[in-house]
Amino acid sequence: MSDGQRPLEGPDQQPVSIPPSQDGNLLATAPGRGKKTRRPSPFDPFRTAVWRGLATILPPLLTFVVLIWVVTTINLYIFRPLTDGTRDLILWYIADIKPASAIPAELRGQKEVVLEGVTYTQVGTGAYIPKAVVDYLESELGDYEIPTGARECYERYIQLRYLKPHIILPCLASVLILVLYLLGKFVAARAGRLAWGTVESVFLSFPLVKSIYGAIKEVSDFLLAQRRIEFRRVVAVEYPRKGIWSIGLVTGESFSEIRTAANEPVLAIFLPTSPAPMTGYTVSVPKKDTVDLDISIDQALQFIVSCGVVGSAQQLGPSAGQPLEVPQTA
């Protein structure tokens, strides 16, 4: 019998060797007991390959989808309103639109007119705009037709000349960072905290908004808090009762009063909950009642988020893959 086997013998019982399941865990069923093993199907290799391919492509695909959603949301609700506002501001400042009624009667109907030394071109059948604007649009648009309205021509002109992506995006990002900085400084002050507390109380006064806002605030506080919790190592503790093991993250030593009462070292341990590890429980456990796990913090969080589906291969133990001996009844 090998070291990985665990014989279970009793009176008049002969040990029988049961191989582990295909995933390496000792989950095989003893002969004659429990559910019968499903007979292999000729489609099993095909089904296994399909699931393996799905498991391979799904993580990068979902990552790509989430990134696209984030970029699209930021562009739709932040950058686009800022760009439109900037365009309207520039339009208000530089627009030189002459309605047909402002043109002298003897010049009306002409395609181009000169007023105060500036050449104006009629767009469509309506107002006049500077010829320089029309020439710029024709040179930039090429075979594409320029807009027929005076305001539309100016909007397109501003978009092409002043709001080029390599210029406007860094500027808008700088403005956004500046606004966030000023908001952070404002909230850090006493008056800012009081004002923001009033705003939050308004949000929390609505039942549905309260639930959504509270959940989002909890996640954002966990991810963006300046005073981050620093986990030191991963341990296993028997919680919530003896015989049930939970994964915990050691944050440090517990209160001195607890150490004095226990008369031994006591650790402060954070026990994350699945599948949202940003919530959980903080317990004080004697050091002797903890078991150090040889896994990283990231591996522990992956194990918790996946509800145990994703785990470290080291946790299979040295007996993984070895047959388990169970008694065979007469």
XYZ file of C-alpha atoms in Angstrom:
330
model
C 0.000 0.000 0.000
C 1.454 3.391 -1.005
C 1.843 6.395 1.274
C -1.077 8.182 -0.379
C -3.525 5.354 0.353
C -5.791 5.568 3.371
C -6.988 2.083 4.338
C -10.315 1.793 6.067
C -10.505 -1.651 7.610
C -12.747 -3.320 10.135
C -13.726 -6.812 11.174
C -14.151 -9.197 8.239
C -13.500 -6.391 5.770
C -10.979 -6.445 2.963
C -9.591 -3.148 1.654
C -10.321 -2.318 -1.947
C -8.451 0.336 -3.934
C -10.630 3.031 -5.482
C -8.918 5.424 -7.939
C -9.593 9.163 -7.617
C -11.761 11.071 -10.023
C -10.320 12.538 -13.193
C -9.692 15.933 -11.612
C -7.287 14.463 -9.056
C -9.598 14.729 -6.049
C -10.524 11.691 -3.982
C -14.176 11.793 -4.896
C -14.684 8.291 -6.283
C -17.687 6.318 -5.131
C -17.254 2.910 -3.557
C -18.536 -0.041 -5.599
C -22.134 -0.866 -4.941
C -22.789 2.403 -3.129
C -24.273 5.706 -4.168
C -24.836 6.810 -7.733
C -23.595 4.609 -10.536
C -20.765 5.912 -12.678
C -21.921 7.325 -16.016
C -20.776 5.262 -18.954
C -18.333 7.067 -21.266
C -19.859 8.576 -24.374
C -18.125 8.880 -27.752
C -18.933 12.600 -27.607
C -17.065 13.134 -24.309
C -13.749 14.159 -25.960
C -15.594 16.619 -28.198
C -17.564 18.088 -25.290
C -14.418 18.341 -23.161
C -12.550 20.138 -25.948
C -15.425 22.601 -26.435
C -15.588 23.433 -22.721
C -11.809 23.794 -22.588
C -11.892 26.155 -25.555
C -14.684 28.175 -23.934
C -12.734 28.385 -20.680
C -9.717 29.609 -22.661
C -11.454 32.297 -24.709
C -13.961 33.549 -22.116
C -11.572 35.424 -19.742
C -9.890 37.579 -22.448
C -13.211 38.054 -24.236
C -14.990 39.283 -21.101
C -11.999 41.484 -20.257
C -12.188 43.039 -23.722
C -15.963 43.558 -23.405
C -15.599 45.224 -19.993
C -12.845 47.532 -21.287
C -14.991 48.512 -24.276
C -17.924 49.213 -21.943
C -15.768 51.374 -19.663
C -14.274 53.363 -22.558
C -17.687 53.789 -24.208
C -19.292 54.935 -20.956
C -16.538 57.461 -20.248
C -16.734 58.787 -23.800
C -20.548 58.985 -23.793
C -21.102 60.587 -20.395
C -17.882 62.541 -19.823
C -15.798 63.290 -22.916
C -18.653 63.846 -25.374
C -20.515 66.402 -23.197
C -17.224 68.187 -22.520
C -16.384 68.186 -26.231
C -19.822 69.513 -27.183
C -19.597 72.213 -24.531
C -16.136 73.237 -25.725
C -17.343 73.328 -29.335
C -20.322 75.525 -28.451
C -18.073 77.868 -26.483
C -15.658 78.243 -29.398
C -18.589 78.664 -31.779
C -20.017 81.470 -29.658
C -16.618 83.188 -29.647
C -15.553 82.942 -33.309
C -18.793 82.546 -35.254
C -19.236 85.182 -37.964
C -22.566 84.404 -39.572
C -24.349 86.988 -41.691
C -28.043 86.337 -42.342
C -29.320 87.188 -45.808
C -31.228 90.138 -44.371
C -27.948 91.706 -43.224
C -26.558 91.784 -46.772
C -27.114 95.004 -48.735
C -30.008 94.708 -51.150
C -27.824 95.210 -54.195
C -25.580 92.268 -53.171
C -28.243 89.775 -52.198
C -28.401 86.658 -54.312
C -24.681 86.702 -55.109
C -22.653 83.632 -54.125
C -19.822 85.724 -52.702
C -19.906 89.203 -51.224
C -17.274 91.441 -49.633
C -18.194 93.255 -46.441
C -15.679 95.367 -44.522
C -12.799 93.720 -46.340
C -13.937 90.152 -45.564
C -15.179 87.834 -48.286
C -18.307 85.899 -47.362
C -19.717 82.860 -49.123
C -23.358 81.867 -49.093
C -23.938 78.318 -47.879
C -27.007 76.612 -49.260
C -29.619 79.271 -49.894
C -29.341 80.996 -46.544
C -26.735 82.822 -44.484
C -23.203 83.889 -45.361
C -20.019 82.791 -43.593
C -16.377 83.786 -44.210
C -14.922 82.250 -47.370
C -11.882 81.104 -45.375
C -14.101 78.745 -43.391
C -15.592 77.258 -46.556
C -12.156 76.880 -48.171
C -10.842 75.075 -45.089
C -13.781 72.678 -45.087
C -13.348 71.934 -48.785
C -9.638 71.214 -48.333
C -10.214 68.944 -45.319
C -13.325 67.120 -46.489
C -12.149 66.525 -50.046
C -14.832 64.681 -51.967
C -17.300 64.939 -49.097
C -19.860 67.710 -49.335
C -19.716 70.486 -46.794
C -22.800 71.040 -44.598
C -25.528 73.246 -46.047
C -26.257 75.215 -42.874
C -24.122 78.061 -41.550
C -24.038 76.757 -37.975
C -23.353 73.208 -39.142
C -20.446 74.488 -41.241
C -18.948 76.232 -38.218
C -19.428 73.164 -36.007
C -17.635 71.012 -38.572
C -14.939 73.654 -38.974
C -14.306 73.798 -35.225
C -14.292 70.003 -35.006
C -11.655 69.679 -37.718
C -9.457 72.608 -36.753
C -9.603 72.972 -32.971
C -10.967 69.706 -31.594
C -8.627 67.161 -33.129
C -8.464 63.964 -31.010
C -4.747 64.230 -30.250
C -5.361 67.742 -28.929
C -8.762 67.632 -27.271
C -8.403 64.304 -25.420
C -5.294 65.310 -23.403
C -6.887 68.690 -22.683
C -10.141 67.146 -21.473
C -8.249 64.584 -19.389
C -6.255 67.399 -17.777
C -9.438 69.340 -17.036
C -11.063 66.240 -15.549
C -8.060 65.564 -13.314
C -8.057 69.201 -12.197
C -11.772 69.030 -11.349
C -11.241 65.817 -9.370
C -8.332 67.413 -7.526
C -10.357 70.479 -6.575
C -13.278 68.278 -5.523
C -10.977 66.160 -3.375
C -9.517 69.237 -1.682
C -13.002 70.622 -1.130
C -14.323 67.421 0.440
C -11.229 67.197 2.652
C -12.159 70.531 4.259
C -14.749 70.686 7.016
C -17.222 72.729 4.984
C -16.819 70.340 2.067
C -17.505 67.309 4.245
C -20.652 68.906 5.604
C -21.841 69.859 2.117
C -21.132 66.402 0.721
C -22.830 64.817 3.715
C -25.945 66.802 2.867
C -25.780 65.598 -0.744
C -25.389 61.983 0.398
C -28.343 62.309 2.766
C -30.480 63.352 -0.203
C -29.353 60.255 -2.136
C -30.024 57.995 0.829
C -33.548 59.354 1.293
C -34.782 57.373 -1.728
C -35.175 53.612 -1.052
C -34.040 52.277 -4.444
C -31.276 54.841 -4.863
C -30.139 54.116 -1.309
C -29.526 50.442 -2.096
C -27.655 51.121 -5.339
C -25.664 54.058 -3.966
C -24.712 52.187 -0.805
C -23.402 49.172 -2.737
C -21.409 51.303 -5.188
C -19.983 53.441 -2.390
C -18.884 50.346 -0.485
C -17.023 48.974 -3.507
C -15.460 52.336 -4.425
C -14.330 52.956 -0.850
C -12.699 49.525 -0.794
C -10.929 50.020 -4.138
C -9.994 53.710 -3.860
C -9.374 54.153 -0.147
C -6.053 55.895 0.482
C -5.441 53.873 3.627
C -5.391 50.439 2.078
C -5.486 47.298 4.177
C -2.158 45.507 3.875
C -2.478 41.762 4.159
C 0.624 39.924 5.309
C -0.086 36.268 4.611
C -2.815 33.702 4.107
C -3.930 31.390 6.896
C -6.686 28.886 7.563
C -8.749 29.087 10.739
C -11.572 26.967 12.090
C -14.498 29.354 11.680
C -17.428 29.592 12.386
C -16.984 26.373 14.383
C -14.569 23.515 14.895
C -14.214 21.345 11.839
C -15.077 24.069 9.318
C -12.029 25.784 7.853
C -12.100 29.284 6.418
C -9.422 31.168 4.527
C -8.269 34.332 6.273
C -5.876 37.179 5.533
C -3.627 38.257 8.382
C -3.669 42.029 8.875
C -1.496 42.172 11.986
C -1.576 41.543 15.703
C -4.778 42.016 17.664
C -5.336 44.283 20.683
C -2.906 43.985 23.548
C -5.772 43.399 25.992
C -6.810 40.299 24.036
C -3.228 39.029 23.946
C -2.955 39.540 27.695
C -6.214 37.719 28.375
C -5.236 34.820 26.119
C -1.678 34.813 27.465
C -0.373 34.067 23.985
C 0.060 35.801 20.609
C -3.240 36.666 18.937
C -3.617 37.602 15.255
C -6.132 39.955 13.647
C -7.513 38.084 10.648
C -9.870 39.281 7.934
C -12.212 36.554 6.658
C -13.499 37.569 3.196
C -16.865 36.339 1.987
C -17.594 34.785 -1.405
C -17.971 35.981 -4.070
C -17.337 39.591 -2.934
C -14.082 39.650 -0.929
C -14.409 43.345 -0.122
C -16.835 42.336 2.630
C -16.292 39.891 5.454
C -15.486 39.551 9.134
C -12.530 40.515 11.288
C -11.715 38.033 14.043
C -8.971 37.708 16.641
C -7.547 34.192 16.685
C -4.696 32.717 18.766
C -1.682 32.180 16.554
C -1.478 28.505 17.499
C -4.979 27.956 16.094
C -4.022 29.150 12.608
C -2.478 27.202 9.762
C -0.198 29.064 7.352
C -1.056 28.397 3.696
C 1.669 28.444 1.080
C -0.296 30.560 -1.394
C -0.200 34.219 -2.355
C -2.806 36.851 -1.521
C -3.945 36.869 -5.167
C -4.413 33.095 -5.183
C -6.471 33.303 -2.002
C -8.690 36.031 -3.461
C -9.159 34.024 -6.667
C -10.192 31.034 -4.571
C -12.713 33.163 -2.655
C -14.145 35.019 -5.662
C -14.619 31.765 -7.600
C -16.232 30.089 -4.555
C -13.477 27.494 -4.519
C -13.527 26.696 -8.231
C -10.163 28.337 -8.884
C -7.534 27.150 -6.415
C -3.827 26.597 -6.120
C -2.547 23.235 -7.340
C -0.497 23.042 -4.165
C -3.708 22.617 -2.177
C -4.349 19.217 -3.760
C -1.838 17.796 -1.307
C 0.824 15.116 -1.727
C -1.757 12.316 -1.887
C -3.545 13.758 -4.912
C -3.783 11.190 -7.641
C -3.294 8.264 -5.251
C -6.015 5.608 -4.849
C -8.189 5.593 -1.754
C -8.879 2.335 0.022
C -12.361 1.850 1.387
C -13.769 -1.278 2.980
C -15.640 -3.737 0.821
C -18.657 -5.190 2.509
C -19.440 -8.838 2.156
